[in-house]
Amino acid sequence: MPKIIVEVMPKADLLDPQGKAVANALHRQGYGKIQNVRIGKRIEIHLADAPTAEDLEGAREIAESFLSNGVIEDVVNIHVEA
Amino acid sequence: MKIGVVTFPGTLDDRDAARAVRLAGAEVVPLWHADANLHKVDAVVLPGGFSYGDYLRCGAIAAQAPVTQEIVKAANGGLPVLGICNGFQVLVESHLLPGGLIRNENQHFICRDQKLRVENVDTAWTNAFELNQEITIPLKNGEGGYIADAETLKRLEGEGLVAFRYLEVNPNGSMNDIAGLRNERGNVVGLMPHPEHAVEAGFGPDTFGTMRSGVDGAKFFESVIKAVVNA
Amino acid sequence: MSELVNPVANLDTVAVAATTPEKAQPWKELGLKQDEYDRIKEILGRRPTSSELAMYSVMWSEHCSYKSSKIYLRQFGEKVTDEMKKHLMVGMGENAGVVDIGEGWAVTFKVESHNHPSYIEPFQGAATGVGGIVRDILTMGARPIAVMDQLRFGAVENPDTARVVHGVVSGISFYGNCLGLPNIGGETVFDKVYQGNPLVNALSVGALRHEDLKLAKASNPGDLVILFGARTGADGIGGVSVLASETFDSTGPTKRPAVQVGDPFAEKVLIECCLELYHAGVVAGIQDLGGAGISCATSELASNGGAGMRVDLEKVLKRDESLTPEEILMSESQERMMGIVPKKDLKAFIALVEKWEVEYSILGEVINEDRLYINWHGEEIVNVPPRTVAHDGPVYHRPVAYPTWIDALNGDSVANRGLARANDNATELAAQLVQVVSSPNQADKSWVTDQYDHYVGGNTALAQPDDSGMVRVSEETGLGVAIATDANGRFCQLDPYAGAQLALAEAYRNVASSGANPMAVTNCLNFGSPENPEVMWQFQQATAGLADACLELGIPVTGGNVSFYNQTGDVAIHPTPVVGVLGVIDDVARRIPSGWQDEGHNIYLLGVTRDELDGSAWAGVIHDHLGGKPPVVSLAGEKALADLLQGASLQGLLASAHDLADGGLAQAVVESSLRFGVGARVWLGELMERDGVDLTAALFSESTGRVLVSVGREDDVKFVGLCEARNVPVLRIGVTDVKGVGAGLDGAVLAIKDVADFDLADLRDSWKGTIPELFG
């Protein structure tokens, strides 16, 4: 059954201490070429039937009002996946 | 004088907040998350803990709870509200206070006796302090890093809305060493450290002279009683 | 994933088992022996079904049945007087022991291991270890009020150690903090013997009113059997997959994780829900689901209650619909409880679990027959006598052999080796002191313990780094309990009988040093493989030592845990019996801090110092040596010392008390000074003369039965008089000095005559710097 995918990332200009810690760990492991790491969330919304355009719109609202905190996060992607 | 103490699934410091209220001389009214009713309390405490397991974001799900909707309405009408740690996170998620709270900079949970400076005494929860008084309050969290965009920070500093600032050590990477905030009206205060753990001699932080004798947290609760009585 | 069309296709039912006796079964792969498999067939009168085989194999495993240790653990129940049992409300054999502490209050406490999972997956292993022990406490009807943990890791230089340390500490922090339980103490030790096999022991203590005591039994036919909490998934199944491949073909199981994954939020909710269920009186019996999950819960509840049970296994709420019945029976999914609920209380039960949004499922009921029946979609897959599963497991008499290497080890003492002492070189001696106190095992562990909440609950009276953790139980009267845990693998390697007694003596002394009266014991016995006769000798010796010592001190073992098979390759760990002692204090306001806070107090050393450096921290750190015999234990002396401390504390004579253990007097003096940043002037000449020891021994000997106390001037005469009246050796060895000012501890000095004047700030930096530098 197709589902709606929402991807949330911390705002580009704000701190991402988790991403920074992971980048540092990778550097210690020898991955010198990695400049930066940022970590977000992937959320799957499963409906009973295949999502309609209306469902997608509704999901966008949920994504922006609840699944992400607009002060510190951005919804970077929302789409239907098979 | 009745003070409500909220319990969400996963709230941990409600019993401590209740004790602090009782020691200050007020009556405790337990407020259940699913109950959209504040039972005519004079003030509300949102205690610390891991409401809803910190799922999604700390305080995010609690911010949607029926009781929280009532608290937001009442706060907008002037009801004193204190958010401690997870409670501060709920206030931020409810937009009663600006900014965000993220994972500690060093990625670890930290429990320490934290020195703070009280930078605003014109609130319902800090009027019993002296301006710029230095206090020691236990701090214990993993997601206590305060962040806000440049504009918000400028406004907070400019309008004197920073209520507490970390001294000596910034335990979590909070911007501008911000430990706690107030709203414009002065009825809503949020902070990461736990005043309810510094209200009973023998169980608080160490002071210079004596083990576990620190009770700086008691003034939070004395303040709100004064504020309500004088209202 | 589509539902199984026919859930009973290929099902190994009782009917099928009765008619196919020749079917080959993977009893060996499941860890059973031939004679055990034969015994199961004898009990049932036929071959077991695959579900029954799974149940017996896990319930008869070492971990669940204690088959190699049972004959020795009996001593804890046998070497007991009526006087010792006076305050014991529940003894060994239940989920945790329960002790009456007065005023209608009781406490329950226990320590358990989660060693092997913590090497595989340190974070989840440690986290679920905390979860498991807390559930055991909850199951007794108590509110859990504190946790402690005893951690043993490999060598600090080995890069793999950091992996384990970070995972374990984060895991404990993650789970314990989220439950709202203060962490009030424990130990962190590094030794290469634990390299491939870290020890993660977790202790929890809970408080309850007498009338709230709950037991894990199902006694009333007609009562409902209800599984509630988290859904059942494939956690911890691992080896049982062997069975899954027997009964499934096309819809085969996905890869089953061997590790359990914990959700502390689910457990926190479960704690609050259970406590409300208890107070509402709607639960007649309760069992938590730990190792062996549903197999254990059903068989134990039935067996303990002397009744039987009928269960419809398909009613279990699952996370994964493809789980086979064998997997469901074996699953070690966390945060689940099994309650026995009288039919009349069902409505009230449901209302409470729904309030907390906890899922539940009625699996069946208690029956008036000595039989456990489990059906799967109407087909009988288990039909066994519950006692044979839960309590009548195999009892082994494993071969015991006196180790071939131990006489040589005992002969290799510090004296016989001629290990150099720097008695005439004050500079060298001072350097050795700093080296010892800042070595990883002796150094400050705040880097670890600052990751744990010690405030939650508002009842913590003492926590790390004090000698014991102390929690207030009654807010009205201040009644509280103190707990200390100790173990010394090095001493136990030299002499397991003495080593176990030394661990008990130290924990006992720790509790007494904080002002509490020792009352009860728990233990976690961490040993190598029981298939190694020399390890069995160590186990035999250690359990005898512990049982004998408990008898002499008059405090009973209330419960505990055994962990075997702790090895790195073929090399066993040092025998490491962890002993926990619980004490009671009438008012926590009377507790005694472990360091001095005032200037101008007299410092006294209680007890006698002998030249006992074998196995000491000094021998290990300065000379990398382990050999000889451990310090002598005098239990009568410990008892007299503890009684003295009680008496002195009741009269308010003690400003501080710190017991002497690893690192000897040097460690104790340094820690007492650093506790509040107050200096001291100490002299050892009189001690050396009175006890006939040299300066190195005076500083670093680990003789037992000694405590360092500070006493205000006005209480001197009374205090010394009290010691003399009770025949406890007492010697003034110093005075407390100035308190350091500010973060730099300005002005504070620890001056040890004929050794050095140590700047307290420098000592602090050395002592506090080691662990963060290694792991920060």
mmCIF file of C-alpha atoms in Angstrom, chain C residues 306-536:
data_model
loop_
_atom_site.group_PDB
_atom_site.id
_atom_site.type_symbol
_atom_site.label_atom_id
_atom_site.label_comp_id
_atom_site.label_asym_id
_atom_site.label_seq_id
_atom_site.Cartn_x
_atom_site.Cartn_y
_atom_site.Cartn_z
ATOM 1 C CA GLY C 306 -0.362 -24.796 43.532
ATOM 2 C CA ALA C 307 -2.985 -24.577 40.830
ATOM 3 C CA GLY C 308 -2.971 -24.853 37.032
ATOM 4 C CA MET C 309 -3.652 -22.678 34.060
ATOM 5 C CA ARG C 310 -5.343 -22.810 30.671
ATOM 6 C CA VAL C 311 -4.014 -20.305 28.126
ATOM 7 C CA ASP C 312 -4.997 -19.434 24.532
ATOM 8 C CA LEU C 313 -1.696 -18.240 23.154
ATOM 9 C CA GLU C 314 -3.105 -16.631 20.002
ATOM 10 C CA LYS C 315 -4.650 -13.985 22.271
ATOM 11 C CA VAL C 316 -1.211 -12.517 22.979
ATOM 12 C CA LEU C 317 -0.956 -9.042 21.411
ATOM 13 C CA LYS C 318 1.905 -9.196 18.929
ATOM 14 C CA ARG C 319 4.094 -6.602 17.235
ATOM 15 C CA ASP C 320 4.740 -9.044 14.428
ATOM 16 C CA GLU C 321 2.006 -11.329 13.126
ATOM 17 C CA SER C 322 4.487 -13.844 11.744
ATOM 18 C CA LEU C 323 5.645 -14.977 15.207
ATOM 19 C CA THR C 324 5.266 -18.703 15.747
ATOM 20 C CA PRO C 325 3.870 -20.069 19.014
ATOM 21 C CA GLU C 326 7.366 -21.238 20.041
ATOM 22 C CA GLU C 327 8.713 -17.742 19.472
ATOM 23 C CA ILE C 328 5.885 -16.167 21.436
ATOM 24 C CA LEU C 329 6.590 -18.501 24.346
ATOM 25 C CA MET C 330 10.294 -17.624 24.308
ATOM 26 C CA SER C 331 10.089 -13.939 23.513
ATOM 27 C CA GLU C 332 11.899 -11.662 25.930
ATOM 28 C CA SER C 333 10.134 -8.482 24.851
ATOM 29 C CA GLN C 334 10.429 -6.017 27.692
ATOM 30 C CA GLU C 335 7.938 -4.087 29.776
ATOM 31 C CA ARG C 336 5.355 -6.855 30.112
ATOM 32 C CA MET C 337 3.564 -8.152 33.212
ATOM 33 C CA MET C 338 1.239 -11.073 33.811
ATOM 34 C CA GLY C 339 -1.524 -10.463 36.306
ATOM 35 C CA ILE C 340 -3.943 -12.840 37.977
ATOM 36 C CA VAL C 341 -7.231 -10.958 38.214
ATOM 37 C CA PRO C 342 -10.371 -12.279 39.943
ATOM 38 C CA LYS C 343 -13.342 -12.082 37.582
ATOM 39 C CA LYS C 344 -15.159 -9.702 39.909
ATOM 40 C CA ASP C 345 -12.309 -7.198 39.581
ATOM 41 C CA LEU C 346 -11.992 -7.294 35.792
ATOM 42 C CA LYS C 347 -13.986 -4.138 35.134
ATOM 43 C CA ALA C 348 -11.943 -2.116 37.600
ATOM 44 C CA PHE C 349 -8.731 -3.603 36.169
ATOM 45 C CA ILE C 350 -9.698 -2.591 32.636
ATOM 46 C CA ALA C 351 -10.621 0.929 33.705
ATOM 47 C CA LEU C 352 -7.173 1.437 35.225
ATOM 48 C CA VAL C 353 -5.111 0.013 32.361
ATOM 49 C CA GLU C 354 -7.153 2.057 29.910
ATOM 50 C CA LYS C 355 -6.547 5.197 31.960
ATOM 51 C CA TRP C 356 -2.812 4.662 31.452
ATOM 52 C CA GLU C 357 -3.284 3.557 27.818
ATOM 53 C CA VAL C 358 -1.647 0.224 28.591
ATOM 54 C CA GLU C 359 -2.622 -2.636 26.296
ATOM 55 C CA TYR C 360 -3.830 -5.898 27.782
ATOM 56 C CA SER C 361 -5.089 -9.278 26.696
ATOM 57 C CA ILE C 362 -6.976 -11.940 28.644
ATOM 58 C CA LEU C 363 -5.063 -15.109 27.855
ATOM 59 C CA GLY C 364 -6.980 -17.603 29.935
ATOM 60 C CA GLU C 365 -7.725 -18.610 33.452
ATOM 61 C CA VAL C 366 -6.510 -20.423 36.556
ATOM 62 C CA ILE C 367 -7.855 -23.970 36.825
ATOM 63 C CA ASN C 368 -8.228 -26.522 39.571
ATOM 64 C CA GLU C 369 -5.736 -29.006 38.153
ATOM 65 C CA ASP C 370 -1.990 -29.388 38.465
ATOM 66 C CA ARG C 371 -1.517 -28.839 34.756
ATOM 67 C CA LEU C 372 -0.554 -26.027 32.345
ATOM 68 C CA TYR C 373 -2.499 -26.205 29.077
ATOM 69 C CA ILE C 374 -1.602 -23.889 26.194
ATOM 70 C CA ASN C 375 -3.656 -23.835 23.028
ATOM 71 C CA TRP C 376 -2.922 -22.191 19.684
ATOM 72 C CA HIS C 377 -6.065 -21.448 17.673
ATOM 73 C CA GLY C 378 -7.861 -24.337 19.391
ATOM 74 C CA GLU C 379 -5.031 -26.868 19.038
ATOM 75 C CA GLU C 380 -3.269 -28.040 22.197
ATOM 76 C CA ILE C 381 0.468 -27.369 21.947
ATOM 77 C CA VAL C 382 1.471 -27.502 25.609
ATOM 78 C CA ASN C 383 0.221 -29.888 28.303
ATOM 79 C CA VAL C 384 2.692 -30.099 31.172
ATOM 80 C CA PRO C 385 2.855 -30.203 34.962
ATOM 81 C CA PRO C 386 3.910 -26.612 35.772
ATOM 82 C CA ARG C 387 6.187 -27.595 38.656
ATOM 83 C CA THR C 388 8.383 -29.660 36.370
ATOM 84 C CA VAL C 389 8.997 -26.598 34.187
ATOM 85 C CA ALA C 390 9.387 -23.920 36.841
ATOM 86 C CA HIS C 391 10.859 -25.608 39.884
ATOM 87 C CA ASP C 392 11.868 -29.201 39.316
ATOM 88 C CA GLY C 393 14.595 -28.471 36.844
ATOM 89 C CA PRO C 394 17.815 -30.480 36.762
ATOM 90 C CA VAL C 395 20.163 -30.211 39.724
ATOM 91 C CA TYR C 396 23.797 -30.684 38.837
ATOM 92 C CA HIS C 397 26.616 -31.794 41.092
ATOM 93 C CA ARG C 398 29.391 -30.457 38.921
ATOM 94 C CA PRO C 399 32.938 -31.662 39.494
ATOM 95 C CA VAL C 400 35.002 -29.485 41.780
ATOM 96 C CA ALA C 401 38.787 -29.300 41.668
ATOM 97 C CA TYR C 402 41.261 -27.385 43.796
ATOM 98 C CA PRO C 403 43.079 -25.126 41.311
ATOM 99 C CA THR C 404 46.537 -26.255 40.310
ATOM 100 C CA TRP C 405 47.800 -22.661 40.247
ATOM 101 C CA ILE C 406 46.536 -21.296 43.507
ATOM 102 C CA ASP C 407 49.247 -22.455 45.914
ATOM 103 C CA ALA C 408 51.878 -20.816 43.751
ATOM 104 C CA LEU C 409 49.767 -17.661 43.535
ATOM 105 C CA ASN C 410 49.355 -17.587 47.300
ATOM 106 C CA GLY C 411 53.091 -18.038 47.741
ATOM 107 C CA ASP C 412 53.795 -15.108 45.436
ATOM 108 C CA SER C 413 53.168 -12.498 48.125
ATOM 109 C CA VAL C 414 54.381 -8.903 48.171
ATOM 110 C CA ALA C 415 56.895 -9.942 50.824
ATOM 111 C CA ASN C 416 58.179 -13.025 49.001
ATOM 112 C CA ARG C 417 58.526 -11.037 45.795
ATOM 113 C CA GLY C 418 60.411 -8.406 47.689
ATOM 114 C CA LEU C 419 58.389 -5.655 46.052
ATOM 115 C CA ALA C 420 60.188 -2.396 46.635
ATOM 116 C CA ARG C 421 58.856 0.069 49.183
ATOM 117 C CA ALA C 422 59.813 3.740 49.192
ATOM 118 C CA ASN C 423 59.704 4.165 52.960
ATOM 119 C CA ASP C 424 62.773 6.404 53.066
ATOM 120 C CA ASN C 425 61.959 8.434 50.010
ATOM 121 C CA ALA C 426 59.209 10.917 50.778
ATOM 122 C CA THR C 427 59.119 12.278 47.220
ATOM 123 C CA GLU C 428 58.708 8.794 45.794
ATOM 124 C CA LEU C 429 56.077 7.916 48.377
ATOM 125 C CA ALA C 430 54.128 11.087 47.599
ATOM 126 C CA ALA C 431 54.263 10.257 43.899
ATOM 127 C CA GLN C 432 52.996 6.753 44.643
ATOM 128 C CA LEU C 433 50.098 8.197 46.602
ATOM 129 C CA VAL C 434 49.058 10.367 43.696
ATOM 130 C CA GLN C 435 49.526 7.476 41.300
ATOM 131 C CA VAL C 436 47.320 5.184 43.376
ATOM 132 C CA VAL C 437 44.480 7.616 44.014
ATOM 133 C CA SER C 438 44.360 8.737 40.393
ATOM 134 C CA SER C 439 44.572 5.235 38.904
ATOM 135 C CA PRO C 440 41.399 4.336 36.967
ATOM 136 C CA ASN C 441 39.910 2.128 39.686
ATOM 137 C CA GLN C 442 40.577 4.605 42.448
ATOM 138 C CA ALA C 443 39.866 7.814 40.566
ATOM 139 C CA ASP C 444 36.738 9.899 40.744
ATOM 140 C CA LYS C 445 33.855 8.442 38.734
ATOM 141 C CA SER C 446 31.783 11.605 38.293
ATOM 142 C CA TRP C 447 32.103 11.334 34.529
ATOM 143 C CA VAL C 448 29.944 8.227 34.883
ATOM 144 C CA THR C 449 27.646 9.193 37.733
ATOM 145 C CA ASP C 450 26.898 12.716 36.468
ATOM 146 C CA GLN C 451 25.017 11.045 33.635
ATOM 147 C CA TYR C 452 22.514 9.738 36.166
ATOM 148 C CA ASP C 453 19.739 11.629 37.924
ATOM 149 C CA HIS C 454 20.263 11.457 41.685
ATOM 150 C CA TYR C 455 17.602 13.999 42.657
ATOM 151 C CA VAL C 456 14.333 12.645 41.330
ATOM 152 C CA GLY C 457 11.897 11.776 44.092
ATOM 153 C CA GLY C 458 13.390 14.301 46.478
ATOM 154 C CA ASN C 459 14.337 11.587 48.976
ATOM 155 C CA THR C 460 18.020 11.054 48.274
ATOM 156 C CA ALA C 461 19.912 11.620 51.501
ATOM 157 C CA LEU C 462 23.257 10.165 50.351
ATOM 158 C CA ALA C 463 24.566 9.202 46.944
ATOM 159 C CA GLN C 464 27.931 8.834 45.216
ATOM 160 C CA PRO C 465 30.630 9.446 46.276
ATOM 161 C CA ASP C 466 29.472 8.721 49.825
ATOM 162 C CA ASP C 467 29.947 5.261 51.313
ATOM 163 C CA SER C 468 26.403 4.116 50.782
ATOM 164 C CA GLY C 469 23.335 5.365 48.991
ATOM 165 C CA MET C 470 20.602 6.436 51.366
ATOM 166 C CA VAL C 471 16.955 7.100 50.587
ATOM 167 C CA ARG C 472 14.194 8.401 52.819
ATOM 168 C CA VAL C 473 11.136 6.138 52.905
ATOM 169 C CA SER C 474 8.852 8.038 55.271
ATOM 170 C CA GLU C 475 8.497 11.786 54.842
ATOM 171 C CA GLU C 476 6.735 11.975 58.197
ATOM 172 C CA THR C 477 9.431 10.409 60.349
ATOM 173 C CA GLY C 478 12.570 10.406 58.195
ATOM 174 C CA LEU C 479 12.785 6.597 58.293
ATOM 175 C CA GLY C 480 15.135 5.490 55.527
ATOM 176 C CA VAL C 481 17.368 2.791 54.107
ATOM 177 C CA ALA C 482 21.027 2.718 53.131
ATOM 178 C CA ILE C 483 22.529 0.393 50.552
ATOM 179 C CA ALA C 484 26.104 -0.423 49.652
ATOM 180 C CA THR C 485 27.488 -2.923 47.176
ATOM 181 C CA ASP C 486 31.027 -4.221 47.016
ATOM 182 C CA ALA C 487 33.168 -6.846 45.355
ATOM 183 C CA ASN C 488 36.867 -7.426 44.949
ATOM 184 C CA GLY C 489 37.751 -9.840 42.163
ATOM 185 C CA ARG C 490 41.451 -9.628 42.966
ATOM 186 C CA PHE C 491 40.961 -10.778 46.549
ATOM 187 C CA CYS C 492 38.593 -13.509 45.386
ATOM 188 C CA GLN C 493 41.138 -14.790 42.907
ATOM 189 C CA LEU C 494 43.611 -15.167 45.771
ATOM 190 C CA ASP C 495 41.078 -16.785 48.098
ATOM 191 C CA PRO C 496 37.416 -17.013 47.101
ATOM 192 C CA TYR C 497 36.186 -17.947 50.577
ATOM 193 C CA ALA C 498 37.888 -14.959 52.174
ATOM 194 C CA GLY C 499 37.181 -12.744 49.184
ATOM 195 C CA ALA C 500 33.432 -13.245 49.463
ATOM 196 C CA GLN C 501 33.603 -12.529 53.190
ATOM 197 C CA LEU C 502 35.661 -9.402 52.496
ATOM 198 C CA ALA C 503 33.028 -8.147 50.082
ATOM 199 C CA LEU C 504 30.305 -8.643 52.672
ATOM 200 C CA ALA C 505 32.433 -7.032 55.365
ATOM 201 C CA GLU C 506 33.060 -4.004 53.198
ATOM 202 C CA ALA C 507 29.425 -3.484 52.234
ATOM 203 C CA TYR C 508 28.409 -3.990 55.863
ATOM 204 C CA ARG C 509 30.988 -1.460 57.003
ATOM 205 C CA ASN C 510 29.881 1.030 54.320
ATOM 206 C CA VAL C 511 26.298 0.884 55.537
ATOM 207 C CA ALA C 512 27.377 1.280 59.156
ATOM 208 C CA SER C 513 29.628 4.230 58.221
ATOM 209 C CA SER C 514 26.643 6.193 57.005
ATOM 210 C CA GLY C 515 24.809 5.712 60.305
ATOM 211 C CA ALA C 516 22.459 2.909 59.303
ATOM 212 C CA ASN C 517 22.001 -0.502 60.912
ATOM 213 C CA PRO C 518 22.797 -3.372 58.473
ATOM 214 C CA MET C 519 19.891 -5.770 58.124
ATOM 215 C CA ALA C 520 19.827 -7.796 54.921
ATOM 216 C CA VAL C 521 21.953 -9.044 52.057
ATOM 217 C CA THR C 522 21.611 -9.566 48.334
ATOM 218 C CA ASN C 523 24.258 -10.910 45.996
ATOM 219 C CA CYS C 524 25.166 -11.263 42.341
ATOM 220 C CA LEU C 525 27.631 -14.100 41.834
ATOM 221 C CA ASN C 526 29.654 -13.543 38.661
ATOM 222 C CA PHE C 527 31.855 -16.509 37.787
ATOM 223 C CA GLY C 528 33.439 -18.321 34.843
ATOM 224 C CA SER C 529 32.226 -21.556 33.303
ATOM 225 C CA PRO C 530 30.695 -24.117 35.683
ATOM 226 C CA GLU C 531 32.045 -26.788 33.366
ATOM 227 C CA ASN C 532 35.504 -25.854 34.654
ATOM 228 C CA PRO C 533 36.016 -27.713 37.958
ATOM 229 C CA GLU C 534 38.383 -25.022 39.231
ATOM 230 C CA VAL C 535 35.659 -22.395 38.703
ATOM 231 C CA MET C 536 33.215 -24.634 40.563
#
